[in-house]
Every structure is written in structure tokens, then in C-alpha cells.
């Protein structure tokens, strides 16, 4: 015996848009049925269910119907069951329902209009994605310009595009951080940092743990924790070859980079 009836309608994409996304209506309904009905059975354990888009017998307590881009869901609650906010349950389940998931861990996507100076003849919008998923976008060349894909994850840039791309990403992201405070930093200074982090073909941290791999005691001492590095150099009898910028500057010698990299001799006549 049924005493209370709950009716909810959920609007989804039009059939034409689903087809453009490579999704069939039946596929969408099957997924929604699987997720929603598990919760419905949990709320109403004494109900019966006849399935999506099928003619249900009079004794059925739950039904689905797809009409005009809306899925209508009706549940009849047996007499004596507690009152339940079905709308709240449906909203929570709809937010967790994934129709199709790309590779990577993309949480959400935002579409934004490009400024006039950045817009092109073929597109005036860009997509911002939260999460990791460069490879997922590369698989959809028919929807995205894969030559303009960028992420602030330097490790993903390294894995997808290589160490030089990771080097440029470090410089770009550090620049963004300083730009927020109106601070302009010469790109040559930033290139020293990025080169130090990537010169080995992999990314190492720009911290005392990363500096610890340097062979120059003066280089390590000039960064931070000088006493610890001096003790370590003394115990290990480390040698300073004065080949790095820090050692050369401390010893008053020309740096072995830039104009100081070459040794030229000119014969002059008086």
C-alpha cells in the first residue's frame, strides 16, 4: 500500500548535443539509472522497480521517463516510511554523476572568452581545467588547439613536452607570482634559477636539499645554513674548484659565464 508520492524532474543536455559529445541517450539513462536507483532502493527498500523507459505494472513504486530533455523520476513511498527530502538527495547524486570521464584527474572545466588581442580567427574562447589532464586534451584534437595547451604543473610539462618546456614553465610561473605584487624581475635572474633546477635533465628543488647536490662548498654555504655546510665540508675534506659563480665572486675572480667564459689575446702595436 502506497501513501506518499515523490516526483522529481532532472534536465539534461538535448539529444543533439549528447550525440555531438559521442553519447547516446540510452547510455546516459543507463548510467543515471545505475547511480540513482542504488540510492532509491536504499531509501525505499520495500519498493519495486521495472526499469527505464519500460511500461511499469501498477504495483511498481519507482519509474523513470525521458521526454523533452528531461528525466522524470517518480517514487511512491509505502505508508509508515519516514519523510525524505528527495530533491536534496537527487541534487547531491546529480553532482556526483559522471557521464563520461577523460583521462587524468580533471575536476571541473570553465569556458572563458579570450581578450580581443588574444582571440584568433578560428576561436575566441579558452578552456580552464582544474586538475591534471594534458594528455586528455591532446586526445581531442577535433575540439581543442593542442598547440596552445599549457599547465602550471612543471612535472606534467616535463613528462609531456620535455625538460626545456619545464624550464620555461618555471620562469613563467615565478613571473606570475611577482606580477601580483607589481614586482618586475629580470628574466636573466629567473633563468639562473630555472637552469639550476633543470640542468640535470630532471627537476630538482631550489632549496637547501636541492643545493646539497652541488659539489661546491662555497655554493652551498652562500645559500643558507652556512655553519652546517662548513662542518660537512671540513669533515669530508671537500675541495673548492672556484668554477661556479658563487665561488668566483667570493674569491674576487671573473665569473666563468657570459663575457668571462672566453679567454682572448690581442696583439697590439704601439
Coordinates of C-alpha atoms in Angstrom, one line a residue:
X1 CA 0.0 0.0 0.0
X2 CA 1.5 3.4 -1.0
X3 CA 0.7 6.6 0.8
X4 CA 3.1 9.2 -0.3
X5 CA 4.4 10.1 -3.8
X6 CA 7.6 11.9 -4.7
X7 CA 8.1 13.4 -8.2
X8 CA 11.4 14.9 -9.5
X9 CA 12.5 16.1 -13.0
X10 CA 16.2 16.4 -13.9
X11 CA 17.1 18.3 -17.0
X12 CA 20.0 17.0 -19.1
X13 CA 21.6 18.0 -22.4
X14 CA 19.4 17.9 -25.6
X15 CA 19.7 14.7 -27.6
X16 CA 21.6 16.5 -30.4
X17 CA 24.2 17.8 -28.0
X18 CA 24.6 14.4 -26.5
X19 CA 25.3 13.0 -30.0
X20 CA 27.9 15.6 -30.6
X21 CA 29.6 14.6 -27.4
X22 CA 29.6 11.0 -28.6
X23 CA 27.0 9.9 -26.0
X24 CA 23.8 8.1 -26.7
X25 CA 20.6 8.8 -24.8
X26 CA 20.3 5.2 -23.7
X27 CA 23.9 5.3 -22.4
X28 CA 23.1 8.4 -20.3
X29 CA 19.9 6.9 -19.0
X30 CA 21.6 3.7 -18.1
X31 CA 24.3 5.4 -16.0
X32 CA 21.7 7.7 -14.3
X33 CA 19.6 4.6 -13.5
X34 CA 22.5 2.7 -12.0
X35 CA 23.5 5.6 -9.7
X36 CA 20.1 7.0 -8.8
X37 CA 18.4 3.6 -8.3
X38 CA 21.0 2.4 -5.8
X39 CA 20.1 5.3 -3.6
X40 CA 16.4 5.0 -4.2
X41 CA 16.5 1.3 -3.1
X42 CA 18.4 2.4 0.0
X43 CA 15.7 5.0 0.9
X44 CA 12.7 2.8 -0.1
X45 CA 13.8 -0.9 0.5
X46 CA 10.2 -2.1 0.1
X47 CA 9.6 -0.7 -3.4
X48 CA 9.7 -2.5 -6.7
X49 CA 11.3 -1.2 -10.0
X50 CA 10.5 -2.1 -13.6
X51 CA 13.4 -0.3 -15.4
X52 CA 14.0 2.7 -17.5
X53 CA 11.6 3.7 -20.3
X54 CA 9.6 0.4 -19.8
X55 CA 5.9 0.1 -19.2
X56 CA 5.6 -0.5 -15.4
X57 CA 2.9 -2.6 -13.8
X58 CA 0.5 -0.9 -11.4
X59 CA 2.4 -2.4 -8.4
X60 CA 5.7 -0.6 -9.3
X61 CA 6.7 2.2 -6.9
X62 CA 9.5 3.8 -8.9
X63 CA 9.6 4.9 -12.6
X64 CA 11.8 6.9 -14.9
X65 CA 10.8 8.7 -18.1
X66 CA 12.8 10.7 -20.7
X67 CA 10.9 13.4 -22.5
X68 CA 11.9 16.8 -23.9
X69 CA 15.5 16.7 -22.5
X70 CA 14.2 15.9 -19.0
X71 CA 14.3 12.8 -17.0
X72 CA 11.2 12.5 -14.8
X73 CA 11.5 10.3 -11.7
X74 CA 8.6 9.2 -9.5
X75 CA 8.8 7.2 -6.3
X76 CA 5.9 6.1 -4.2
X77 CA 6.6 5.7 -0.6
X78 CA 4.8 3.0 1.4
X79 CA 2.7 4.1 4.3
X80 CA 4.7 4.5 7.5
X81 CA 8.0 5.3 5.9
X82 CA 9.8 8.4 7.1
X83 CA 9.7 11.6 5.2
X84 CA 12.7 12.2 3.0
X85 CA 13.8 15.3 1.0
X86 CA 14.1 13.6 -2.3
X87 CA 15.1 16.8 -4.1
X88 CA 18.1 17.2 -1.9
X89 CA 19.1 13.6 -2.5
X90 CA 18.7 13.9 -6.3
X91 CA 20.7 17.2 -6.4
X92 CA 23.6 15.5 -4.4
X93 CA 23.5 12.5 -6.7
X94 CA 23.4 14.6 -9.9
X95 CA 26.5 16.4 -8.8
X96 CA 28.3 13.1 -8.4
X97 CA 27.1 11.5 -11.6
X98 CA 29.8 11.3 -14.3
X99 CA 28.5 10.6 -17.8
X100 CA 32.0 10.4 -19.4
X101 CA 35.4 11.0 -17.8
X102 CA 38.5 12.0 -19.7
X103 CA 42.0 10.7 -18.8
X104 CA 43.8 12.3 -15.9
X105 CA 42.2 13.9 -12.8
X106 CA 40.2 16.8 -14.2
X107 CA 37.8 18.0 -11.6
X108 CA 35.9 20.8 -13.5
X109 CA 36.2 22.8 -16.7
X110 CA 35.4 26.5 -17.2
X111 CA 34.9 28.1 -20.7
X112 CA 36.1 31.8 -20.9
X113 CA 36.1 34.4 -23.6
X114 CA 39.5 35.5 -24.8
X115 CA 40.5 39.2 -24.8
X116 CA 40.3 40.7 -28.3
X117 CA 44.1 40.8 -28.6
X118 CA 44.4 37.1 -27.9
X119 CA 41.4 35.9 -30.0
X120 CA 42.1 34.2 -33.3
X121 CA 40.2 33.8 -36.5
X122 CA 39.1 30.3 -35.5
X123 CA 38.4 30.7 -31.8
X124 CA 37.6 33.5 -29.3
X125 CA 37.4 31.3 -26.2
X126 CA 39.7 29.3 -24.0
X127 CA 39.1 26.4 -21.5
X128 CA 40.4 26.4 -18.0
X129 CA 40.6 23.0 -16.3
X130 CA 41.2 22.1 -12.7
X131 CA 43.4 19.1 -12.2
X132 CA 45.9 17.1 -14.3
X133 CA 44.9 16.2 -17.8
X134 CA 47.2 17.5 -20.6
X135 CA 47.1 14.0 -22.2
X136 CA 43.3 14.0 -22.2
X137 CA 43.1 17.3 -24.1
X138 CA 45.7 16.1 -26.6
X139 CA 43.4 13.2 -27.5
X140 CA 40.7 15.7 -28.6
X141 CA 42.3 17.5 -31.4
X142 CA 38.9 17.9 -33.0
X143 CA 37.8 20.1 -30.1
X144 CA 41.0 21.9 -28.9
X145 CA 44.0 23.5 -30.3
X146 CA 46.6 21.2 -28.9
X147 CA 49.5 23.5 -29.8
X148 CA 48.4 26.0 -27.1
X149 CA 47.8 23.6 -24.2
X150 CA 49.6 24.8 -21.1
X151 CA 49.7 23.7 -17.4
X152 CA 51.4 25.2 -14.4
X153 CA 52.3 21.7 -13.3
X154 CA 56.0 21.6 -14.1
X155 CA 56.3 17.9 -13.6
X156 CA 53.5 17.3 -16.1
X157 CA 55.1 19.7 -18.6
X158 CA 58.3 17.7 -18.2
X159 CA 56.5 14.4 -18.8
X160 CA 54.6 15.6 -21.9
X161 CA 56.9 18.2 -23.5
X162 CA 60.3 17.7 -22.1
X163 CA 62.8 19.5 -19.9
X164 CA 63.0 22.7 -21.9
X165 CA 59.3 23.2 -21.6
X166 CA 59.6 22.6 -17.8
X167 CA 62.4 25.2 -17.7
X168 CA 60.2 27.8 -19.4
X169 CA 57.2 26.9 -17.2
X170 CA 59.3 27.6 -14.0
X171 CA 60.2 31.1 -15.3
X172 CA 56.6 31.8 -16.3
X173 CA 55.1 30.8 -13.0
X174 CA 57.7 32.7 -10.9
X175 CA 57.0 35.7 -13.0
X176 CA 53.2 35.4 -12.4
X177 CA 53.9 35.3 -8.6
X178 CA 55.9 38.5 -8.6
X179 CA 53.5 40.3 -11.0
X180 CA 50.7 40.0 -8.4
X181 CA 52.7 42.3 -6.2
X182 CA 53.8 44.6 -9.0
X183 CA 57.4 43.4 -8.8
X184 CA 59.4 43.1 -12.1
X185 CA 62.2 40.6 -12.2
X186 CA 64.8 40.5 -15.0
X187 CA 64.3 37.2 -16.9
X188 CA 68.0 36.6 -16.7
X189 CA 67.8 36.2 -13.0
X190 CA 64.9 33.8 -13.4
X191 CA 66.7 31.8 -16.0
X192 CA 69.5 31.2 -13.5
X193 CA 67.0 29.6 -11.1
X194 CA 65.3 27.5 -13.8
X195 CA 68.6 26.4 -15.3
X196 CA 69.8 25.3 -11.9
X197 CA 66.6 23.3 -11.3
X198 CA 66.7 21.6 -14.7
X199 CA 70.3 21.3 -15.9
X200 CA 70.5 17.7 -14.9
X201 CA 67.6 16.7 -17.2
X202 CA 65.2 16.4 -14.3
X203 CA 63.6 18.8 -11.8
X204 CA 65.4 19.4 -8.5
X205 CA 64.1 21.6 -5.8
X206 CA 65.6 25.1 -5.4
X207 CA 66.2 24.7 -1.7
X208 CA 68.9 23.5 0.7
X209 CA 68.0 19.9 -0.2
X210 CA 68.5 20.7 -3.9
X211 CA 71.6 22.8 -3.3
X212 CA 73.1 19.9 -1.3
X213 CA 73.8 18.0 -4.5
X214 CA 76.3 20.8 -5.6
X215 CA 80.0 19.9 -5.5
X216 CA 81.0 23.4 -4.5
X217 CA 81.2 24.1 -0.7
X218 CA 81.0 27.8 -1.2
X219 CA 77.9 27.4 -3.4
X220 CA 76.2 25.6 -0.6
X221 CA 77.4 27.9 2.1
X222 CA 76.2 31.0 0.2
X223 CA 72.7 29.7 0.0
X224 CA 71.7 29.1 3.6
X225 CA 72.7 27.1 6.8
X226 CA 76.4 28.1 6.3
X227 CA 77.6 26.5 9.5
X228 CA 76.2 23.1 8.7
X229 CA 77.7 23.1 5.2
X230 CA 81.1 24.3 6.5
X231 CA 81.2 21.5 9.1
X232 CA 80.3 19.0 6.4
X233 CA 83.0 20.4 4.0
X234 CA 85.6 20.2 6.8
X235 CA 84.7 16.6 7.8
X236 CA 84.7 15.4 4.2
X237 CA 87.7 17.4 3.2
X238 CA 85.8 18.9 0.3
X239 CA 87.6 21.0 -2.3
X240 CA 86.5 24.2 -3.9
X241 CA 87.5 24.5 -7.5
X242 CA 86.2 28.1 -8.0
X243 CA 84.3 27.1 -11.1
X244 CA 80.9 28.3 -10.1
X245 CA 79.6 31.9 -9.9
X246 CA 79.3 31.9 -6.1
X247 CA 82.9 30.7 -5.6
X248 CA 84.3 33.1 -8.2
X249 CA 82.5 36.1 -6.7
X250 CA 83.6 35.2 -3.1
X251 CA 87.3 34.9 -4.3
X252 CA 87.2 38.1 -6.4
X253 CA 87.6 36.3 -9.7
X254 CA 85.7 36.8 -13.0
X255 CA 82.7 34.5 -13.4
X256 CA 83.1 31.7 -15.9
X257 CA 79.9 32.7 -17.8
X258 CA 79.0 35.3 -20.4
X259 CA 81.9 37.5 -21.3
X260 CA 84.0 35.8 -18.7
X261 CA 83.7 32.4 -20.5
X262 CA 86.3 33.1 -23.1
X263 CA 90.0 34.0 -22.9
X264 CA 91.2 36.1 -25.8
X265 CA 94.6 37.6 -26.5
X266 CA 95.1 40.6 -28.8
X267 CA 98.4 41.6 -30.1
X268 CA 98.6 45.4 -30.0
X269 CA 101.2 47.6 -31.7
X270 CA 102.4 50.9 -30.3

